[in-house]
Tab-separated table of C-alpha atoms in Angstrom:
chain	number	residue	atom	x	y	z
A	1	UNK	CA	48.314	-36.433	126.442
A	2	UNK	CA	50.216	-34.767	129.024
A	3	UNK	CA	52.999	-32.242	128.367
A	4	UNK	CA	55.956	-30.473	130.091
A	5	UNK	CA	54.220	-26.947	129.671
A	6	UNK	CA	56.470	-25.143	133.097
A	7	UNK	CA	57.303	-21.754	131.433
A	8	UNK	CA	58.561	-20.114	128.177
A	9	UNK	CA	61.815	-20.429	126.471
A	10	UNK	CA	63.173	-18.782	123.811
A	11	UNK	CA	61.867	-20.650	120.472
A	12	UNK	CA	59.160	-22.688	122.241
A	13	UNK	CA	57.335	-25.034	120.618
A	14	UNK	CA	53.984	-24.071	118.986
A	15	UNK	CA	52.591	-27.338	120.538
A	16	UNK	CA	53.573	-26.507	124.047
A	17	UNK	CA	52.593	-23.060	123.364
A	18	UNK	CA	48.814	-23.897	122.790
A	19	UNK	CA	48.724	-26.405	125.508
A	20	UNK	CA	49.334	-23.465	127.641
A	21	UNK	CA	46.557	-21.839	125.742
A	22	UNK	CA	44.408	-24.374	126.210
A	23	UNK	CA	45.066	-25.299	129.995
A	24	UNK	CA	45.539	-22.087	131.505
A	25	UNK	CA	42.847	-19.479	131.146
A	26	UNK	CA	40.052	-21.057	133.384
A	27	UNK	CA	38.185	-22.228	130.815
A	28	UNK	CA	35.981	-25.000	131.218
A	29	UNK	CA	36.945	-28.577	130.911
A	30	UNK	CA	34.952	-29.367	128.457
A	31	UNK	CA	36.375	-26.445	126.333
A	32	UNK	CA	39.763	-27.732	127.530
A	33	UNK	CA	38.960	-31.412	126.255
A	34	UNK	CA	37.936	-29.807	122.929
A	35	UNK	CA	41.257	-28.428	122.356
A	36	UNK	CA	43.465	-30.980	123.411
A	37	UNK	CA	41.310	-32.988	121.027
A	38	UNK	CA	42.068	-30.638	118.218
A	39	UNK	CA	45.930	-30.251	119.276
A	40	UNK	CA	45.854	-33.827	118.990
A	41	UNK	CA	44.397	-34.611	115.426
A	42	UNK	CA	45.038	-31.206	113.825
A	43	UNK	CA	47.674	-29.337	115.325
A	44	UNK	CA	50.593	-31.607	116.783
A	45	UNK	CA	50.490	-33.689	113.385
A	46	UNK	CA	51.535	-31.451	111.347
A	47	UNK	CA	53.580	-28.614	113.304
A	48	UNK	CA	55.218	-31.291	115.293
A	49	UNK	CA	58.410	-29.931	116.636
A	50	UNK	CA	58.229	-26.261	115.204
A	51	UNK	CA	59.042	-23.496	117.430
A	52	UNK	CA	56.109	-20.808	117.533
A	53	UNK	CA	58.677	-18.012	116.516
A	54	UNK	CA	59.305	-19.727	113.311
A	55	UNK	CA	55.706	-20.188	112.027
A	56	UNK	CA	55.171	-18.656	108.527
A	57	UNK	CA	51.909	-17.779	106.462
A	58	UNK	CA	53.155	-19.767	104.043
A	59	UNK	CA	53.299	-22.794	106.925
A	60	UNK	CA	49.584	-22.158	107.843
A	61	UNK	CA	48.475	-22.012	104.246
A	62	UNK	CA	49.860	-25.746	103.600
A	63	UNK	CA	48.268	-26.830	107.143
A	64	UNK	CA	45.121	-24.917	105.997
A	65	UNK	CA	45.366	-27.266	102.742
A	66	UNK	CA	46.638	-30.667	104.419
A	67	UNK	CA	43.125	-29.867	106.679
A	68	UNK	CA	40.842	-29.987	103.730
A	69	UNK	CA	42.930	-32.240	101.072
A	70	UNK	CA	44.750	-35.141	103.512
A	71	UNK	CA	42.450	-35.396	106.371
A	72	UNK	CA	39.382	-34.394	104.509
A	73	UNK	CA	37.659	-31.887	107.009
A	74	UNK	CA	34.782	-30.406	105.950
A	75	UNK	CA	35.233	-26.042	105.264
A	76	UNK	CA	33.435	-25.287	108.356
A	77	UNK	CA	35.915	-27.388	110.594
A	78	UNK	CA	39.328	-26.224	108.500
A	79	UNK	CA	37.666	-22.617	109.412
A	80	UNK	CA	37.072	-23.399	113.003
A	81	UNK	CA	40.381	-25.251	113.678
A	82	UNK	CA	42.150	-22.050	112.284
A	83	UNK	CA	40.309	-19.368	114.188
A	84	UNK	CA	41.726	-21.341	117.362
A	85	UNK	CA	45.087	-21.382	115.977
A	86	UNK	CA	45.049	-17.302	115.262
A	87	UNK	CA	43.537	-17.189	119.128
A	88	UNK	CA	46.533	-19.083	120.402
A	89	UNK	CA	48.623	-16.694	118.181
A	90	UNK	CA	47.374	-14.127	119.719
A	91	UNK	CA	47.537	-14.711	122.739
A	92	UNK	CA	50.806	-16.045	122.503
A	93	UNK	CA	51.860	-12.237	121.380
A	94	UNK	CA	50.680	-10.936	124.365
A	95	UNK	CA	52.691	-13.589	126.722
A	96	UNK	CA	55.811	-12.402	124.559
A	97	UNK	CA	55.607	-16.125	122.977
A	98	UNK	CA	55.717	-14.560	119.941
A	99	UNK	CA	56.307	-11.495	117.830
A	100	UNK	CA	53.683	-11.950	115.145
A	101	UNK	CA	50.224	-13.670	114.335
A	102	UNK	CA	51.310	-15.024	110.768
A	103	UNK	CA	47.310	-16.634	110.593
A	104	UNK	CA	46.585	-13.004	109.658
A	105	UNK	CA	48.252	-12.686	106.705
A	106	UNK	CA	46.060	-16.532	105.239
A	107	UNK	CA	43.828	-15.938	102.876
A	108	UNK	CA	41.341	-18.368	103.797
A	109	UNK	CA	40.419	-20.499	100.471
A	110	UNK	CA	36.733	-20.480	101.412
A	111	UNK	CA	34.472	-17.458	102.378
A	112	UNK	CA	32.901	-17.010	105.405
A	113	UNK	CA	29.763	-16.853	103.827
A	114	UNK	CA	30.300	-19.871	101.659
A	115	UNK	CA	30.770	-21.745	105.015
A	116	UNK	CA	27.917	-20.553	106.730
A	117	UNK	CA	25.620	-21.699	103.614
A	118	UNK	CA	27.386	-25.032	104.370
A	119	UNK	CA	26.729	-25.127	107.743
A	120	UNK	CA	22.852	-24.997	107.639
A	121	UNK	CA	22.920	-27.568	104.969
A	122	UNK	CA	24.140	-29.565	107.575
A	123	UNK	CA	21.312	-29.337	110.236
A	124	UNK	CA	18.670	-31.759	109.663
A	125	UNK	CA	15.276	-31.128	110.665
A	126	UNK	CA	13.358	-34.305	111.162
A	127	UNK	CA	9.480	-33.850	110.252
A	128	UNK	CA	6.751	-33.956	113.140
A	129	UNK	CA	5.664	-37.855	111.991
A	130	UNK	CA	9.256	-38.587	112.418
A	131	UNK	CA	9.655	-36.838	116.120
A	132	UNK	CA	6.617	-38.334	117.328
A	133	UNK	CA	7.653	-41.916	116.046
A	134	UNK	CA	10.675	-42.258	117.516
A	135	UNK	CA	9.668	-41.033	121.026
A	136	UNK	CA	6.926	-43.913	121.038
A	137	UNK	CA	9.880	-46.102	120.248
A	138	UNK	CA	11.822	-44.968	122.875
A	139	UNK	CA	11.760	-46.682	126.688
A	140	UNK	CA	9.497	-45.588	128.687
A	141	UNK	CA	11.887	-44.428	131.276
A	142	UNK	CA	13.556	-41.983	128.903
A	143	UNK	CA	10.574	-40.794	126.744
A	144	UNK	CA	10.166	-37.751	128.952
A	145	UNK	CA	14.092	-36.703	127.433
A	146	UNK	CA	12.871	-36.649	123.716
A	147	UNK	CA	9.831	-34.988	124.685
A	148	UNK	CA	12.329	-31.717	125.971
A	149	UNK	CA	14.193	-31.907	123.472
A	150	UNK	CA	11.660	-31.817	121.050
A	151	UNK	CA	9.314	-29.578	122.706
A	152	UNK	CA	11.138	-27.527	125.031
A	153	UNK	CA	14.606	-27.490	122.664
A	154	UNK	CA	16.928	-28.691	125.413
A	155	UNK	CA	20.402	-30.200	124.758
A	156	UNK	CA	21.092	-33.691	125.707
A	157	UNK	CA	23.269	-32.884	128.541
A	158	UNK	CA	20.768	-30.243	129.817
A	159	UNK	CA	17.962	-32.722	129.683
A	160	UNK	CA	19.760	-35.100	131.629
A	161	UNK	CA	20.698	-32.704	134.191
A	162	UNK	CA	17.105	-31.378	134.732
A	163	UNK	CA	16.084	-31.628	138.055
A	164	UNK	CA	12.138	-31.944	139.811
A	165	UNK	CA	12.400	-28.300	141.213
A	166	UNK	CA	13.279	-26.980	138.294
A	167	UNK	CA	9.876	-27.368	136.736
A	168	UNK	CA	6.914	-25.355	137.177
A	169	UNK	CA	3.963	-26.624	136.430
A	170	UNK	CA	1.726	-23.865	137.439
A	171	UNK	CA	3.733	-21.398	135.674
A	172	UNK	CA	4.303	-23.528	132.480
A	173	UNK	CA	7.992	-23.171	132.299
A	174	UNK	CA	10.801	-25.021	133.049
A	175	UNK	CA	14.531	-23.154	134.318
A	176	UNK	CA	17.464	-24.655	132.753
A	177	UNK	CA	20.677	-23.853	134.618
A	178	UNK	CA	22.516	-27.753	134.859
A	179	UNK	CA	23.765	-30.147	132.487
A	180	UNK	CA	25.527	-33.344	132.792
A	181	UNK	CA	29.117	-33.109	130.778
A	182	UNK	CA	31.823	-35.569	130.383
A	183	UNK	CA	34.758	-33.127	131.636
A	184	UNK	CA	35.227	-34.273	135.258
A	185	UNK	CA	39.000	-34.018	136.062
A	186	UNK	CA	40.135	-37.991	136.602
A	187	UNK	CA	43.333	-36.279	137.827
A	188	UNK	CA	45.530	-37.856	134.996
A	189	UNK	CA	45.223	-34.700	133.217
A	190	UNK	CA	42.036	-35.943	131.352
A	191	UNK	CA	38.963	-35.264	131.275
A	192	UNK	CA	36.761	-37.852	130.604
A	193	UNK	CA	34.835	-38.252	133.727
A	194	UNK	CA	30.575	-37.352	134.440
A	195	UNK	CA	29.331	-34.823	136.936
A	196	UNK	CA	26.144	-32.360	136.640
A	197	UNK	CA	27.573	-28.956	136.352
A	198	UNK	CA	26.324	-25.586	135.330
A	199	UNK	CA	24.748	-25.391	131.349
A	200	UNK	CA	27.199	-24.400	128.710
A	201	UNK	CA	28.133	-20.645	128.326
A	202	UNK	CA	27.385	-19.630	132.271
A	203	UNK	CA	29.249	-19.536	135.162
A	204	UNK	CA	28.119	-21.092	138.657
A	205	UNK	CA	25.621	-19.455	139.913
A	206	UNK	CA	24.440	-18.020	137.067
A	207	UNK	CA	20.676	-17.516	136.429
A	208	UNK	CA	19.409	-20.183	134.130
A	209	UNK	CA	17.198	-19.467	131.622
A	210	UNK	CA	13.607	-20.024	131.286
A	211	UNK	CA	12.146	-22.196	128.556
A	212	UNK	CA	7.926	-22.053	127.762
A	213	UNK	CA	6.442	-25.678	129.013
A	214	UNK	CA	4.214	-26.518	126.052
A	215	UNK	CA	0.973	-28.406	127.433
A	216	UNK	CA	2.171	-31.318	125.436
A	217	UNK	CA	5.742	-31.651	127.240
A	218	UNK	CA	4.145	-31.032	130.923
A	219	UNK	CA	1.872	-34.058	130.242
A	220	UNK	CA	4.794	-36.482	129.226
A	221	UNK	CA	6.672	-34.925	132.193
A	222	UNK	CA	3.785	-35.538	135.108
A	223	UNK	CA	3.639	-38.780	133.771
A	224	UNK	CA	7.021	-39.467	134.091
A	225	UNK	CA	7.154	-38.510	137.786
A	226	UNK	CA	4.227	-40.711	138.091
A	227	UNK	CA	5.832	-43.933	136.892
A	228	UNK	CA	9.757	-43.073	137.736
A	229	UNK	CA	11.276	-41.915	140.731
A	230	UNK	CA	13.660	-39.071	140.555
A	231	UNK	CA	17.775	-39.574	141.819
A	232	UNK	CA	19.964	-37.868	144.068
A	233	UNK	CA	20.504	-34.954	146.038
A	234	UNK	CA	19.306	-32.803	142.906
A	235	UNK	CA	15.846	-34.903	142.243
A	236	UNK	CA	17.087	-35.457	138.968
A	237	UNK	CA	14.682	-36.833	136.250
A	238	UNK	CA	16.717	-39.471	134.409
A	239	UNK	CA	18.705	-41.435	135.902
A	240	UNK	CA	21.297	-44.798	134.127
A	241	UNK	CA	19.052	-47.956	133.894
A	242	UNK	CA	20.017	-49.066	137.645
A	243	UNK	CA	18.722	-46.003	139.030
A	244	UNK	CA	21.649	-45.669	141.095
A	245	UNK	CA	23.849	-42.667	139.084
A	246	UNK	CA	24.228	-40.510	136.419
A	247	UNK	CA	23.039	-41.236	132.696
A	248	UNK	CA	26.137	-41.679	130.493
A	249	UNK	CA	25.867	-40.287	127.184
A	250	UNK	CA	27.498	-44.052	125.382
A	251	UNK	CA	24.361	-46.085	127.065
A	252	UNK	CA	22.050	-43.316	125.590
A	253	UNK	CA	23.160	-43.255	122.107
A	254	UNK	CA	23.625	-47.129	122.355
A	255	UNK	CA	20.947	-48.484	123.999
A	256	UNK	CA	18.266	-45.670	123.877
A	257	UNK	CA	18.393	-43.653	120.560
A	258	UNK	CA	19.849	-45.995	117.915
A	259	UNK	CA	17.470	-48.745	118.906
A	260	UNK	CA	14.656	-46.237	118.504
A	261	UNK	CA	15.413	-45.024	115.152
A	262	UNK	CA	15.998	-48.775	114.398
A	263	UNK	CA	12.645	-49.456	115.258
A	264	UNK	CA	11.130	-46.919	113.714
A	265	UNK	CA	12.799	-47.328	110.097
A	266	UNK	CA	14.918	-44.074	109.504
A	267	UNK	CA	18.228	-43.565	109.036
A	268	UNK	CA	20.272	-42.283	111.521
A	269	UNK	CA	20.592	-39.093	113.290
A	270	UNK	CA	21.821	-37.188	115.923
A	271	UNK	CA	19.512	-36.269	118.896
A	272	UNK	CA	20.595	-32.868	118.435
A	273	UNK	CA	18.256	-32.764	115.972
A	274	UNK	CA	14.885	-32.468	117.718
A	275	UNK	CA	16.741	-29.395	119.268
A	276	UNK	CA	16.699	-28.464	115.138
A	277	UNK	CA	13.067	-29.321	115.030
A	278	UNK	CA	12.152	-27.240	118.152
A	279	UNK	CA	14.059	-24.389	116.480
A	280	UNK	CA	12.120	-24.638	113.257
A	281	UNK	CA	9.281	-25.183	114.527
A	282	UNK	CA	9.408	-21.716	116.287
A	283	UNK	CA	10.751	-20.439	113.350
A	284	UNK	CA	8.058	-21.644	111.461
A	285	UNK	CA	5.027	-20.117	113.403
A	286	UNK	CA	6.515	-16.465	113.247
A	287	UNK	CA	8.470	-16.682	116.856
A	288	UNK	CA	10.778	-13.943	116.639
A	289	UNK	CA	14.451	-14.980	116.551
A	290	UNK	CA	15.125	-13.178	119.502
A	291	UNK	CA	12.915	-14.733	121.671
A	292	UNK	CA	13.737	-18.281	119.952
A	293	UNK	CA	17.474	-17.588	120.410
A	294	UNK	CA	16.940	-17.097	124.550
A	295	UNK	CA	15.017	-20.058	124.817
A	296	UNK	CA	17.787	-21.837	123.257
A	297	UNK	CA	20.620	-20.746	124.969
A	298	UNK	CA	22.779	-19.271	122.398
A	299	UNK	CA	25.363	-16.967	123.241
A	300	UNK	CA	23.678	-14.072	120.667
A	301	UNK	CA	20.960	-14.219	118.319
A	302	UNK	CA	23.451	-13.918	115.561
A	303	UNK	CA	24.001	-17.135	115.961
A	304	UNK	CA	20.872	-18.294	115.666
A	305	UNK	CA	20.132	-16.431	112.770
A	306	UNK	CA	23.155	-17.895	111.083
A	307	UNK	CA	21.797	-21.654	111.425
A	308	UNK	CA	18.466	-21.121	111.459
A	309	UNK	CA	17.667	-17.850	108.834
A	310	UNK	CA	16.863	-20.710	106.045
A	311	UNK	CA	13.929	-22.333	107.833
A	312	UNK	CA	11.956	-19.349	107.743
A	313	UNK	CA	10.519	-20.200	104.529
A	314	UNK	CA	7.400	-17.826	105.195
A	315	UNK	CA	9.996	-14.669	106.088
A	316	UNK	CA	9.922	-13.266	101.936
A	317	UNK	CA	5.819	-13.651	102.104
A	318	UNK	CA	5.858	-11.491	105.295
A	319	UNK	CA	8.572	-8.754	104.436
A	320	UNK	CA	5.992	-7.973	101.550
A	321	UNK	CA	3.151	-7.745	103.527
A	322	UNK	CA	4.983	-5.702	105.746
A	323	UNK	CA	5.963	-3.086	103.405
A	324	UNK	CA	2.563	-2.994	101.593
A	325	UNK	CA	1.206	-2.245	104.767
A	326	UNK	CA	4.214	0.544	105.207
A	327	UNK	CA	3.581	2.100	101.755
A	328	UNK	CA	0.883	1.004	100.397
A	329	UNK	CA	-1.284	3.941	100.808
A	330	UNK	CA	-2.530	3.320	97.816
A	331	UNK	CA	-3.176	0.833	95.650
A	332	UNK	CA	-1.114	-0.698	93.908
A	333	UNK	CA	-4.255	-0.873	90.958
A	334	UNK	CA	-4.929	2.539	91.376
A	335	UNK	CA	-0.588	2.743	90.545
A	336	UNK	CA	-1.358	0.864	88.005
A	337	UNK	CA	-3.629	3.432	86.578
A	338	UNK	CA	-1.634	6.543	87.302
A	339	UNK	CA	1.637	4.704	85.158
A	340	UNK	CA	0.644	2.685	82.666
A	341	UNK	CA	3.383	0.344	82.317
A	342	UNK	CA	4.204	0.690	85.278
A	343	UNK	CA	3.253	-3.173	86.476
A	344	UNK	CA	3.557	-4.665	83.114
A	345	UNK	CA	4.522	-7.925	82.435
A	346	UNK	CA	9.036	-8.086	82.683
């Protein structure tokens, strides 16, 4: 949806007002696409006509409940859907589109914290027999995706966009700088279009950054350039089923992953997952976060921790063993023997 967005008025509406939020700060299009999405479904709906100046707390509060109650959004997307709209308050302040940022004065009905707990609920980590399953179900010609995904923790858009030069074979890694996204402008206004761009979170020209090639991934991959020939100018790995152009993210899901989990018996989910499992796995083995959050990408390691800090089940067994080895000059039976009582039963 296209709108007349040419300049402020006095009283302008709060849906014009975030289109220009949305449209004219350089993000990218995929960012853009996002947000018209959400003006769309969340924002336009219920605000309709109402001028930006005239936006009460009390407004937000109801919108905040019509979210949760009427449209039935999950906690984590009411909070995400109103962080944008205090961002396009705010910036609508500093345009003079406004005089206040009436989001700040919302008490949100559910913590931060409470959300967070609900977000890693929400990631699913399929177990190794599953992972290894479903890539034998998969084509042949696509194996090699699941496999960096899996084993390398690549996004589905970076996986498709991962080009012959950019692995290393010798050095056993693998530079991840491209992705292919659906936010190509079709010149309508939309953004709906596929072209390999630069990964998520960097600019062009941006140094990529380097991911560990696991012995296990580098095998599926030399096989793969064995039996498949790479496409275009950027030697790209997976091509669509002709061979001729990009691979669309519909054909994938439709005609790649559901029929493999199909196959294999499970119910269904995401792909995103094995990025989950690769995570985990990490996790699992005593990678530090740190290094786990670089080879994923994320924008801090915050982040990571936030999704992730529950599938370190082992973390508890090793902050003890830390600490005895910090204080534990002596023993905690020779403790025992100084206080009596001391380690008695609670």
């Amino acid at each position: 949806m296209t709108r007349n967005v040419t300049g402020p008025t006095e009283g302008e509406q709060l849906v014009a007002v975030f289109e220009r939020w949305a449209t004219t700060r350089g993000v990218e299009n995929s960012s853009v696409k996002q947000y018209r999405t959400l003006l769309n479904r969340s924002v336009e709906p219920y605000f309709g006509a109402d001028g930006i100046k005239c936006v009460t707390p009390q407004r937000i509060e109801t919108w905040v409940q019509w979210m949760s109650h009427t449209c039935g959004y999950k906690p984590s997307t009411v909070r995400f859907r109103f962080n944008i709209l205090m961002s396009v308050f705010s910036w609508a302040i500093e345009q003079g589109l406004a005089d206040a940022n009436p989001c700040r004065q919302v008490t949100f009905p559910v913590s931060g914290a409470r959300t967070y707990r609900e977000q890693r609920a929400e990631v699913h980590v399929p177990d190794t027999k599953t992972v290894l399953a479903v890539i034998a179900a998969a084509p042949r010609r696509y194996c090699g995706m699941l496999w960096l995904m899996a084993g390398c923790g690549l996004r589905l858009g970076e996986a498709m966009g991962l080009g012959r030069d950019r692995i290393c074979f010798s050095q056993k890694s693998i530079t991840v700088d491209r992705q292919v996204a659906c936010d190509r402008d079709t010149g309508s206004g939309r953004y709906g279009s596929m072209r390999l761009r630069h990964t998520k979170w960097r600019e062009d020209g941006e140094q990529g950054r380097l991911v560990p090639l696991p012995d296990v991934v580098a095998l599926a991959l030399r096989r793969h350039l064995r039996d498949h020939p790479t496409w275009g100018e950027a030697d790209l790995l997976f091509s669509n089923a002709t061979g001729t152009g990009l691979l669309y993210p519909y054909y994938w899901y439709s005609r790649i992953w559901r029929p493999a989990l199909t196959a294999v018996g499970v119910e269904y989910f995401k792909s995103h997952s094995l990025r989950h499992f690769y995570a985990a796995s990490l996790l699992r083995q005593g990678v530090p976060v740190s290094e786990v959050s670089a080879w994923l990408g994320h924008t801090s390691v915050s982040f990571t921790e936030r999704y992730y800090s529950d599938l370190m089940p082992d973390a508890p067994d090793r902050a003890r063993l830390a600490i005895d080895g910090a204080l534990g000059a002596r023993r905690p039976e020779a403790l025992a023997t100084d206080s009596p009582g001391l380690f008695g039963v609670a």
